[in-house]
PDB file of C-alpha atoms in Angstrom:
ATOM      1  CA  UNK A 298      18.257   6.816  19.544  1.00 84.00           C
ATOM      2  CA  UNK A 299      15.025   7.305  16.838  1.00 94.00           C
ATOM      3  CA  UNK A 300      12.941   4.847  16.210  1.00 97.00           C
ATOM      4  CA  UNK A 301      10.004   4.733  13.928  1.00 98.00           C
ATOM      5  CA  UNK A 302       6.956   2.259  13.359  1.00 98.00           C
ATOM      6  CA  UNK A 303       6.345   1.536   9.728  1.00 98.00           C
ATOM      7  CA  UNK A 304       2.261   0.343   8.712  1.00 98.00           C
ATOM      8  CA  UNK A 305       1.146  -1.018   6.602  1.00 98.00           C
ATOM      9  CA  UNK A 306      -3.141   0.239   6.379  1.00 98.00           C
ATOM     10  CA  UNK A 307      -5.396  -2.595   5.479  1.00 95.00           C
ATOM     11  CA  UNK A 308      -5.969  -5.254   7.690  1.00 97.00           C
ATOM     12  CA  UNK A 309      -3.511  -3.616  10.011  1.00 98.00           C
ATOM     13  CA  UNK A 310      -3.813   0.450  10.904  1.00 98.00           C
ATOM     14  CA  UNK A 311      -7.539   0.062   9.680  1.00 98.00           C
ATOM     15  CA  UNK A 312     -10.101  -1.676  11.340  1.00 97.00           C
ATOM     16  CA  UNK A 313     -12.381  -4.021   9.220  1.00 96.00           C
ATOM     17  CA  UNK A 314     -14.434  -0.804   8.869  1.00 95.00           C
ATOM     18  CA  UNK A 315     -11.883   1.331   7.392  1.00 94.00           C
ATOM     19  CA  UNK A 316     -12.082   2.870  10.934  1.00 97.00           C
ATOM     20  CA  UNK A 317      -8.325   3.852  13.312  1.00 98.00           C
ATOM     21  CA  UNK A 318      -8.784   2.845  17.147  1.00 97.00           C
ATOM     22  CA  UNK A 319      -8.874   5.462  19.300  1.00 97.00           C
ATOM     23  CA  UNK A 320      -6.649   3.388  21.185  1.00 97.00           C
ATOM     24  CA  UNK A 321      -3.799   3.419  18.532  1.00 98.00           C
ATOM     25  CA  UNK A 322      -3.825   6.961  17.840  1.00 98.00           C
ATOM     26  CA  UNK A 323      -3.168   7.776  21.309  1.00 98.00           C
ATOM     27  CA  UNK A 324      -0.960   5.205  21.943  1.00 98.00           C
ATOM     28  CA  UNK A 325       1.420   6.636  18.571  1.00 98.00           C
ATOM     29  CA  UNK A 326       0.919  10.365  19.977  1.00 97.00           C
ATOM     30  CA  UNK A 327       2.262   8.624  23.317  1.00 97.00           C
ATOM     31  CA  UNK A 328       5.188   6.821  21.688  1.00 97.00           C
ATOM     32  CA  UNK A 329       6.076  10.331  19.841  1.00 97.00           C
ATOM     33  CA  UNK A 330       7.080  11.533  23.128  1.00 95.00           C
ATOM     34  CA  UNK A 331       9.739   9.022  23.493  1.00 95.00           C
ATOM     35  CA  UNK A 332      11.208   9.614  20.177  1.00 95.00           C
ATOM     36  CA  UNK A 333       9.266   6.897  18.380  1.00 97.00           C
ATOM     37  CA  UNK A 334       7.431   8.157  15.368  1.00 98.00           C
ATOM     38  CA  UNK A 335       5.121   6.441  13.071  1.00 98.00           C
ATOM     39  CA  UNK A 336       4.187   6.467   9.234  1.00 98.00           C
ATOM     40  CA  UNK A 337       2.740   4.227   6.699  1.00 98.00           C
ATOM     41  CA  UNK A 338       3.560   1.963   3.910  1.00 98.00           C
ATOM     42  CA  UNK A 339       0.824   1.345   1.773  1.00 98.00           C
ATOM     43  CA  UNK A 340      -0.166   0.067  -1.910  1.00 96.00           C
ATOM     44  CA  UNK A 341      -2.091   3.670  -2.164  1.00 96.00           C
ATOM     45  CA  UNK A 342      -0.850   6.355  -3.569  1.00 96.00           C
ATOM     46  CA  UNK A 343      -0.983   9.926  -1.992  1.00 96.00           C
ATOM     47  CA  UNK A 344      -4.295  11.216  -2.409  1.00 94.00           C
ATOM     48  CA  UNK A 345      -5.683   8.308  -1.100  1.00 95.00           C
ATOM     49  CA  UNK A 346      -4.226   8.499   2.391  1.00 96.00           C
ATOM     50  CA  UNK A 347      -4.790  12.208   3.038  1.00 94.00           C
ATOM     51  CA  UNK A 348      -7.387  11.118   5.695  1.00 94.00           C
ATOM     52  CA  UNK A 349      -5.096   8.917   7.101  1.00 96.00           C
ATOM     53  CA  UNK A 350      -2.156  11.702   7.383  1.00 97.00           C
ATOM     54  CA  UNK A 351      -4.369  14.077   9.176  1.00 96.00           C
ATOM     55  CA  UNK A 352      -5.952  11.476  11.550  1.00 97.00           C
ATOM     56  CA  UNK A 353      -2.606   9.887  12.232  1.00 98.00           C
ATOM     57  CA  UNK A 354      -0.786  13.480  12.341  1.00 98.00           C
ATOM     58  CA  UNK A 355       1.956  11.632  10.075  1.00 98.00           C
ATOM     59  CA  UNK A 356       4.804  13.982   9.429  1.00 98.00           C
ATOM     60  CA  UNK A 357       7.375  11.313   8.598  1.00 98.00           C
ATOM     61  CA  UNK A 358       7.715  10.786   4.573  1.00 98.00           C
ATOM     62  CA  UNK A 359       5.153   7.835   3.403  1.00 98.00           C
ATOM     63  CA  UNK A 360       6.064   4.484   1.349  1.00 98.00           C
ATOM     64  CA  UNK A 361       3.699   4.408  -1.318  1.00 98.00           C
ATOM     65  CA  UNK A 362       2.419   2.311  -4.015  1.00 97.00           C
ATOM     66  CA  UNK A 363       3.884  -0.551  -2.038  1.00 97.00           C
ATOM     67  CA  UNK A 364       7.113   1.421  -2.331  1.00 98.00           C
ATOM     68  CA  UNK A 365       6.914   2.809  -5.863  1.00 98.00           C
ATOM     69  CA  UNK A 366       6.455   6.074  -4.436  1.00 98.00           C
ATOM     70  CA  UNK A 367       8.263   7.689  -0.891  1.00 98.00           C
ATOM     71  CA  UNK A 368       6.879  10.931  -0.771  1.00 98.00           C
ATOM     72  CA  UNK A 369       6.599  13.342   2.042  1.00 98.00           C
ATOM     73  CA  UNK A 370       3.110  14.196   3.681  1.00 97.00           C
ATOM     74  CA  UNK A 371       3.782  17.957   3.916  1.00 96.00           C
ATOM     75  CA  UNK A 372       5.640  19.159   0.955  1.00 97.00           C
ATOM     76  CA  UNK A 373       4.390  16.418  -1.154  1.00 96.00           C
ATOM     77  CA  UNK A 374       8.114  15.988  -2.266  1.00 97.00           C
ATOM     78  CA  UNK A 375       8.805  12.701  -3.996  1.00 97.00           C
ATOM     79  CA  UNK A 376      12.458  11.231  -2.488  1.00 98.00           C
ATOM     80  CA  UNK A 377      11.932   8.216  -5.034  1.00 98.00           C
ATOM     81  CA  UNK A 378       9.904   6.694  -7.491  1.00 98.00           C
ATOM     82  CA  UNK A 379      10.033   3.960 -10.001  1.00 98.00           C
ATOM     83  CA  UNK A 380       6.893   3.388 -12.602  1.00 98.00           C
ATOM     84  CA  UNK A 381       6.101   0.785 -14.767  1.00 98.00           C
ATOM     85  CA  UNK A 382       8.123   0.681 -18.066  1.00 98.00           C
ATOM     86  CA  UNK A 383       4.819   1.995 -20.500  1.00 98.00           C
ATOM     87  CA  UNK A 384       4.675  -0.255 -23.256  1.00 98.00           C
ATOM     88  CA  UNK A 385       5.009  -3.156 -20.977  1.00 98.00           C
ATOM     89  CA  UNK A 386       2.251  -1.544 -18.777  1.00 98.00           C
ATOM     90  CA  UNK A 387      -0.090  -1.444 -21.415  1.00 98.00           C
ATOM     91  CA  UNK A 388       0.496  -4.977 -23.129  1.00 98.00           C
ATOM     92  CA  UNK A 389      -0.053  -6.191 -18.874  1.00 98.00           C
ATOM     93  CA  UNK A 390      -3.350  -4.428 -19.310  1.00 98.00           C
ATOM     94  CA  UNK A 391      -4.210  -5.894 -22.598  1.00 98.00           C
ATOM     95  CA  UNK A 392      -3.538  -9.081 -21.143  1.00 97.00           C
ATOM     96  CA  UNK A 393      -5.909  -8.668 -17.922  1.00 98.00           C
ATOM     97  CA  UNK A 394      -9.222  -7.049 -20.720  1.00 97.00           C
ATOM     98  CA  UNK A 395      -8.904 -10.877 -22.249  1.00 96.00           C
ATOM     99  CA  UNK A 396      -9.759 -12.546 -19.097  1.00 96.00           C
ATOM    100  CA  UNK A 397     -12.437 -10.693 -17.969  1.00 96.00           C
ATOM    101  CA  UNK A 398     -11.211  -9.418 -14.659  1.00 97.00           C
ATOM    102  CA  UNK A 399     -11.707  -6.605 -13.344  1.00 98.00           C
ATOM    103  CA  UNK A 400      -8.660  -3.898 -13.437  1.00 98.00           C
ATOM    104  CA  UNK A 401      -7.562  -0.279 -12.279  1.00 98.00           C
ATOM    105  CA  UNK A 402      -3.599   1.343 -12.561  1.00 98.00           C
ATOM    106  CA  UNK A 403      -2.618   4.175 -10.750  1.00 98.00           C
ATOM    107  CA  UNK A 404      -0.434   7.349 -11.710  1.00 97.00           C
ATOM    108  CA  UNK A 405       0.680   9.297  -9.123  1.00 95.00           C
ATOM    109  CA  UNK A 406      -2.588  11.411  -8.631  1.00 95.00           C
ATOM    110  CA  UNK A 407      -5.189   9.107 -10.167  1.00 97.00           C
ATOM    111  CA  UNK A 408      -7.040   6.181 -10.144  1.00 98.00           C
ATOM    112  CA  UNK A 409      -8.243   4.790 -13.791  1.00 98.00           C
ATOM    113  CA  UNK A 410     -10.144   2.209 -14.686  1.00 98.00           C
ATOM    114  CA  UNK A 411     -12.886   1.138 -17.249  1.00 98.00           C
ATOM    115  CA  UNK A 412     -16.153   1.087 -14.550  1.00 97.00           C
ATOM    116  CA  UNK A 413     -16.746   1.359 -10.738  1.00 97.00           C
ATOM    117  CA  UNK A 414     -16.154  -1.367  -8.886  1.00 96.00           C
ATOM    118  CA  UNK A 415     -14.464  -2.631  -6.290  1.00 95.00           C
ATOM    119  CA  UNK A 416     -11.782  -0.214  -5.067  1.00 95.00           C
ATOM    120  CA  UNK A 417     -12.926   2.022  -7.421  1.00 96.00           C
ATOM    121  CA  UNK A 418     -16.921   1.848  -6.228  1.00 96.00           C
ATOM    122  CA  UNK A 419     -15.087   2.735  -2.529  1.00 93.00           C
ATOM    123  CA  UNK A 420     -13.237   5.994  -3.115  1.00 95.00           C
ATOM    124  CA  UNK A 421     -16.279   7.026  -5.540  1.00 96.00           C
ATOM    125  CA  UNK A 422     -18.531   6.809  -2.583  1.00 94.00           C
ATOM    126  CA  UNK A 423     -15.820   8.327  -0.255  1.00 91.00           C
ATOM    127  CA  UNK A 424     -15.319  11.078  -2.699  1.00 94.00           C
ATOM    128  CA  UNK A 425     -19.437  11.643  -2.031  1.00 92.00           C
ATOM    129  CA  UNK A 426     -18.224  12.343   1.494  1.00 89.00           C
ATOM    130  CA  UNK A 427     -14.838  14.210   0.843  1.00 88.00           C
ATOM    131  CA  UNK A 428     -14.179  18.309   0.566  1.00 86.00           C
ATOM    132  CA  UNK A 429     -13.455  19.234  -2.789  1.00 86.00           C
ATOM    133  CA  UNK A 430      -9.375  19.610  -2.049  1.00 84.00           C
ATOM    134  CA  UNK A 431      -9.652  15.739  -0.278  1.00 86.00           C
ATOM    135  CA  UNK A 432     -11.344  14.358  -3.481  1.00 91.00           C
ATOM    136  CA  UNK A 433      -9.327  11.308  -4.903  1.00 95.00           C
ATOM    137  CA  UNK A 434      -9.288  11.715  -9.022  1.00 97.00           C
ATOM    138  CA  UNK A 435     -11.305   8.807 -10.623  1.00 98.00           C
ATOM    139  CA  UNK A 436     -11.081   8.207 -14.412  1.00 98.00           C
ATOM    140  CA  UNK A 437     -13.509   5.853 -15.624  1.00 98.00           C
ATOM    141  CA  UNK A 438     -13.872   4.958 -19.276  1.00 97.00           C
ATOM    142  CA  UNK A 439     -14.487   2.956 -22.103  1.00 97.00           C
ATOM    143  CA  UNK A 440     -10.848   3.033 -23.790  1.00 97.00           C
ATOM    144  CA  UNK A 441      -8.854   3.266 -20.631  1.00 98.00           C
ATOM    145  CA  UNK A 442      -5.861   1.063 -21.710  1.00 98.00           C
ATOM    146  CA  UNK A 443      -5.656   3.701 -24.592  1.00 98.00           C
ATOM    147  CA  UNK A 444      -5.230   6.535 -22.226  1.00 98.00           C
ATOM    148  CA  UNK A 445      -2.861   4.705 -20.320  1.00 98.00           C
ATOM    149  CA  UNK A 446      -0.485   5.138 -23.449  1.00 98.00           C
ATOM    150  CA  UNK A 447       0.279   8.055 -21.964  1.00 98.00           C
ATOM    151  CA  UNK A 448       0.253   8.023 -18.812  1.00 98.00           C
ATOM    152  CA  UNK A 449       2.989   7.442 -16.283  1.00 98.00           C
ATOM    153  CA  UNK A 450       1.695   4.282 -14.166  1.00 98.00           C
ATOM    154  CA  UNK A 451       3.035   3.304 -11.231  1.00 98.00           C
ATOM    155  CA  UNK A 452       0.972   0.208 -10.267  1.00 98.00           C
ATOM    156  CA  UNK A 453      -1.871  -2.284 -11.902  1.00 98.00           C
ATOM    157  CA  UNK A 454      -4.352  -3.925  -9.638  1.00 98.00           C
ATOM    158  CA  UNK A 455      -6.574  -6.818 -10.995  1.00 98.00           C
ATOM    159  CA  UNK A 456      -9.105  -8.213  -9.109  1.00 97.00           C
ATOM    160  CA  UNK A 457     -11.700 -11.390  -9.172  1.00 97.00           C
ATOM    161  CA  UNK A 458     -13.204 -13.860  -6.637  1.00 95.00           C
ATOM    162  CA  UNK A 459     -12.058 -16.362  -8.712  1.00 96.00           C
ATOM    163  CA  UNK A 460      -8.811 -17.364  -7.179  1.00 94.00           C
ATOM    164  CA  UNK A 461      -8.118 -19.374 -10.568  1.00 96.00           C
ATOM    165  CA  UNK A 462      -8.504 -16.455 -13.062  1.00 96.00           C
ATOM    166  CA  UNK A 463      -5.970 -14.758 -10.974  1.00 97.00           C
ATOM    167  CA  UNK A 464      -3.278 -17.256 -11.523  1.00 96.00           C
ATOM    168  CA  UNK A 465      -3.951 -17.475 -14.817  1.00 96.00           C
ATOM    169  CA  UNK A 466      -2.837 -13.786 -15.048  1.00 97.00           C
ATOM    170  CA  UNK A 467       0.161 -14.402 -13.175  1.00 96.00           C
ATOM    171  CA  UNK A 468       1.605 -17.510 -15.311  1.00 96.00           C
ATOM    172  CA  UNK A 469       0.536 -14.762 -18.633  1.00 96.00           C
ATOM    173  CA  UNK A 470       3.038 -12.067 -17.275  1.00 97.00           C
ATOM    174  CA  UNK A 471       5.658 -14.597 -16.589  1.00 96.00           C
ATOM    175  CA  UNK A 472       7.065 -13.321 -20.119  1.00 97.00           C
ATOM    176  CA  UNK A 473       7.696 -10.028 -18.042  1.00 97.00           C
ATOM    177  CA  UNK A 474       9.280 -11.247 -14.915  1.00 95.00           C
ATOM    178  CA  UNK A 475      12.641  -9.384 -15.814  1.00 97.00           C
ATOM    179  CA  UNK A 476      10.016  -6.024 -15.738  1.00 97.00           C
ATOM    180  CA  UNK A 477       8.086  -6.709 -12.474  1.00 98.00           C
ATOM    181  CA  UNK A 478       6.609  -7.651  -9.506  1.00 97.00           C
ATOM    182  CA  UNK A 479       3.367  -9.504  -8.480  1.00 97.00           C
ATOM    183  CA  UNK A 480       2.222  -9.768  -5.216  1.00 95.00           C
ATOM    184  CA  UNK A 481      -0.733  -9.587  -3.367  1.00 94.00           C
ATOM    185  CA  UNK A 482      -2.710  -6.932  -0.688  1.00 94.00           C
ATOM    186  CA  UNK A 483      -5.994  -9.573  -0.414  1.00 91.00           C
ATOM    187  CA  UNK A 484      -7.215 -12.388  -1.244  1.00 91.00           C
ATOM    188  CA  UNK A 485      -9.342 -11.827  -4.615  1.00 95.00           C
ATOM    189  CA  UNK A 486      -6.256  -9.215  -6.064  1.00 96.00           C
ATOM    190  CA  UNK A 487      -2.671  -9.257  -7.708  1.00 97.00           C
ATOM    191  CA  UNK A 488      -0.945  -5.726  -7.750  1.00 98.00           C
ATOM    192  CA  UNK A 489       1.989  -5.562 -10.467  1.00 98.00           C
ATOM    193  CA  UNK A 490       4.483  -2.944 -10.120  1.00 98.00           C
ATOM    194  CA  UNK A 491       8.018  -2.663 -11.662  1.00 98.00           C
ATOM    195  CA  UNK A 492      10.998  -4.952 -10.827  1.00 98.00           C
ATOM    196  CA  UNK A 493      12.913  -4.310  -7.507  1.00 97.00           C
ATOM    197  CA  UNK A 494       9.462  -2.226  -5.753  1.00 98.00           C
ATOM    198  CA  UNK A 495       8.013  -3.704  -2.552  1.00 98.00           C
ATOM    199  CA  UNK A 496       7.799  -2.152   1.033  1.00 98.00           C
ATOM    200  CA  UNK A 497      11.141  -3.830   1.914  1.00 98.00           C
ATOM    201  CA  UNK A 498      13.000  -1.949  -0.406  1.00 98.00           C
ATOM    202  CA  UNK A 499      10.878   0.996   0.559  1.00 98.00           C
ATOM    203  CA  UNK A 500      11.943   0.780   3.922  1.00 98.00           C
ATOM    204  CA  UNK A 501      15.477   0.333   3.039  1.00 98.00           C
ATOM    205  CA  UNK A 502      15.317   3.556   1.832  1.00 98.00           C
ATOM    206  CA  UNK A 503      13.837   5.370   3.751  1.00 98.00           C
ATOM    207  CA  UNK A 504      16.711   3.949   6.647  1.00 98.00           C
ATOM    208  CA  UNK A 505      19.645   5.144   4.521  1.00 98.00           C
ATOM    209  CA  UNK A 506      17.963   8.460   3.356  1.00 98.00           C
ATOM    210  CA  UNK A 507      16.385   9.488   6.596  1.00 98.00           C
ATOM    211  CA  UNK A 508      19.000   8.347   8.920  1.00 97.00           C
ATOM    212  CA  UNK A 509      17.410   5.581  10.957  1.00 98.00           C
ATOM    213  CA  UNK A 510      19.166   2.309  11.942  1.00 98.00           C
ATOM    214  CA  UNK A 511      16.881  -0.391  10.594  1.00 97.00           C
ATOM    215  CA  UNK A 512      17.122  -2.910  14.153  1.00 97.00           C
ATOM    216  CA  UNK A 513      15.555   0.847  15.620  1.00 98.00           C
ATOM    217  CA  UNK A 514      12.390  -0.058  12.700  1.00 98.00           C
ATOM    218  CA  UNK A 515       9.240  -1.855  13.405  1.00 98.00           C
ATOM    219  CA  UNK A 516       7.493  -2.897  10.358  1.00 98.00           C
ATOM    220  CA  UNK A 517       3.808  -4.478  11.041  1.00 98.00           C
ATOM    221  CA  UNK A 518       1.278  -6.242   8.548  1.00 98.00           C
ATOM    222  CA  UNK A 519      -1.065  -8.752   7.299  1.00 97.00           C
ATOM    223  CA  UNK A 520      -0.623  -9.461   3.779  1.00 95.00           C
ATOM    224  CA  UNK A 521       1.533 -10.946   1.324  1.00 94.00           C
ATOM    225  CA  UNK A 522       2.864  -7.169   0.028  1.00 96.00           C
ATOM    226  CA  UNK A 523       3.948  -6.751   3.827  1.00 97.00           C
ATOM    227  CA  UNK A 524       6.616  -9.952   3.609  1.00 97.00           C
ATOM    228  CA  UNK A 525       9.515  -7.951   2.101  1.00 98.00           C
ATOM    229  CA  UNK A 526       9.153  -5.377   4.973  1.00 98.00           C
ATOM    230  CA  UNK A 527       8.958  -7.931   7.732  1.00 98.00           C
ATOM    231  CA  UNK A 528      11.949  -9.803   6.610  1.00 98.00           C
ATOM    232  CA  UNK A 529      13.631  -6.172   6.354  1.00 98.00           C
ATOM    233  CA  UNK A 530      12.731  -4.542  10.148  1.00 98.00           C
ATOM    234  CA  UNK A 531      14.641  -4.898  13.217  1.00 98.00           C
ATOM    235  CA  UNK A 532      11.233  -5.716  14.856  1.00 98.00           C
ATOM    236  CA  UNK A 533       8.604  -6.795  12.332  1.00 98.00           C
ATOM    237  CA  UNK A 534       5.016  -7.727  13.321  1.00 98.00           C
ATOM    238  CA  UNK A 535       2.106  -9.753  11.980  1.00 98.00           C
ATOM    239  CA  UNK A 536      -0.833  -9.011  12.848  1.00 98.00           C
ATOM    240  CA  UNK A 537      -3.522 -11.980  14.490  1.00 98.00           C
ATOM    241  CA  UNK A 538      -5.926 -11.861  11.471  1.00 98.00           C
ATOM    242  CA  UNK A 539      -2.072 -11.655   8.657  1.00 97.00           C
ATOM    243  CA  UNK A 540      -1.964 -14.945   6.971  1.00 94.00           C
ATOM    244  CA  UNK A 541       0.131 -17.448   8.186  1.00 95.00           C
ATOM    245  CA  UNK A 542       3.410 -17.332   6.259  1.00 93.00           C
ATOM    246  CA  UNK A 543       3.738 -13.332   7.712  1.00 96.00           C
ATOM    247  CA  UNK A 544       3.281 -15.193  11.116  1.00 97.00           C
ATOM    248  CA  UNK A 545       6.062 -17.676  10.221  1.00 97.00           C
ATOM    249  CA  UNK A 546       8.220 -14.926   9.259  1.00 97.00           C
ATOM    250  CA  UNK A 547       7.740 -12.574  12.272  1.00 98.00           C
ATOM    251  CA  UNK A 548       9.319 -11.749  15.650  1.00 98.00           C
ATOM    252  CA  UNK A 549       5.707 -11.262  17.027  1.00 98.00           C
ATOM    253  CA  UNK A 550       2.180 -11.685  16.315  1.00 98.00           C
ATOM    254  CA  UNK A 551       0.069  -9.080  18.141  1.00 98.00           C
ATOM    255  CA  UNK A 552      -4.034  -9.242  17.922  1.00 98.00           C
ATOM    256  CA  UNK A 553      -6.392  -9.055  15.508  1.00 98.00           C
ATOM    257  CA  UNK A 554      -6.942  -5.254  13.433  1.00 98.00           C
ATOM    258  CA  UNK A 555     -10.150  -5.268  15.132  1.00 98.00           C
ATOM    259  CA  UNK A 556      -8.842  -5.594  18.678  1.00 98.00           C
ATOM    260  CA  UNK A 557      -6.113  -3.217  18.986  1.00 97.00           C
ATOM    261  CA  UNK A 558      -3.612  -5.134  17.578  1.00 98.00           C
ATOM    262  CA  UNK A 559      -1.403  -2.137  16.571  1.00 98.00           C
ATOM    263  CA  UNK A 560      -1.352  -0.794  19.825  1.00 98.00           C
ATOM    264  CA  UNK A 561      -0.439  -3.699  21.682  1.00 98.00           C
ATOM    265  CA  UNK A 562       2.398  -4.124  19.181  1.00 98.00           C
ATOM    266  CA  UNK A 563       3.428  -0.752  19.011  1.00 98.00           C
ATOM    267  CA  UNK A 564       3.538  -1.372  23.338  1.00 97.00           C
ATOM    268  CA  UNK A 565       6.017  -4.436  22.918  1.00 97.00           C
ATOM    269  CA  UNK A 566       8.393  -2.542  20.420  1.00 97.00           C
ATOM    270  CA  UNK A 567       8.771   0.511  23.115  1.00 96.00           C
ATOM    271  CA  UNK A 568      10.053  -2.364  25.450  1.00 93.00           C
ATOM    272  CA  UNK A 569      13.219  -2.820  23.330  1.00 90.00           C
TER     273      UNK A 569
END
């Protein structure tokens, strides 16, 4: 009987300091040995969780893009996808330029956005640190929503500390609800991919096409992109610092990111 731990990355796998606990990774090489293998689902796409593949030794295929993407870490073989439709992509990023917030989309193998900041600013300076092959693609400029004409985009991420300016993009896209789907990965950011994407129907998926009996899956996160998957798992998980509708939603809240919280978790599951 396989079983397989599904996690999400920030907030969860990660440490506040974009650090894994030692404690986890042995604890996941430990759980390998009783046929109970691990992988991720995250809103990144796959050059930004190379790091994260090696460290973890991940050989399972990966829910990306918060399930826009299920690609495999080896072959980098995509099983599924589902992007944006284009024009609708681009009128969304029109939209976003009028009020001022910042924005980024992703294809596939890039990250594009008009200047560094943010998430952007991050995997610029981690790029500073990166071998040439580990080096995650950053297009910055001026007339990026004219270059995203033709590009295929899988996900758009806006992003202010203004909680208020945030909605206000939401109730704008309303006109596209039959297109997409808004959620969020933290509190100052809305991600919009296209209709019927989130981890839930990721992991669904990844069940059916990799032979795995969901009640033998253990889905774990923090945010609001992490519901669908919790309320999809046989044995979902919120972490202690996950807000408190994934706690009202879970089977079991484990501890904080910063105090092993996945490998306590990842304990309890092996106990069922």
């Amino acid at each position: 009987m396989k079983k397989i731990i599904i996690s999400d990355m920030d907030g969860t796998l990660l440490k506040t300091d974009k650090s894994i606990s030692k404690n986890t990774i042995d604890t996941v090489n430990d759980m390998r040995r009783q046929d109970i293998d691990f992988t991720i689902a995250t809103g990144r796409i796959y050059p930004v969780v190379l790091d994260t593949v090696d460290e973890m030794n991940i050989t399972k295929p990966l829910i990306l893009c918060n399930g826009a993407i299920i690609q495999d870490p080896i072959t980098q073989e995509i099983y599924y996808s589902k992007t944006l439709d284009n024009s609708i992509a681009v009128e969304i990023l029109k939209k976003i330029e009028k009020t001022n917030c910042y924005f980024y989309y992703y294809t596939d193998d890039s990250i594009n956005a008009k200047s560094l900041k943010y998430t952007t600013a991050h995997y610029n300076e981690q790029n500073k640190k990166s071998k040439q092959e580990k080096k995650i693609k950053i297009n910055i400029l001026e007339e990026v929503i004219e270059k995203a004409k033709n590009d295929i985009i899988y996900k758009i991420v806006a992003l202010d500390d203004n909680k208020d300016k945030l909605e206000d993009i939401k109730e704008k896209l309303k006109e596209f609800k039959d297109y997409i789907t808004i959620v969020s990965s933290y509190h100052n950011n809305i991600e919009i991919v296209a209709n019927g994407v989130d981890k839930g129907s990721g992991v669904k998926f990844f069940a059916q096409k990799f032979g795995y009996d969901i009640k033998n899956i253990m889905c774990i996160g923090d945010e609001e992109n992490d519901e669908s998957m919790l309320k999809v798992a046989g044995f979902s998980v919120a972490m202690g610092n996950a807000n408190n509708n994934m706690k009202k939603i879970a089977d079991f809240i484990t501890d904080t990111n910063d105090n092993d919280g996945m490998s306590k978790a990842i304990l309890e599951f092996a106990k069922r």
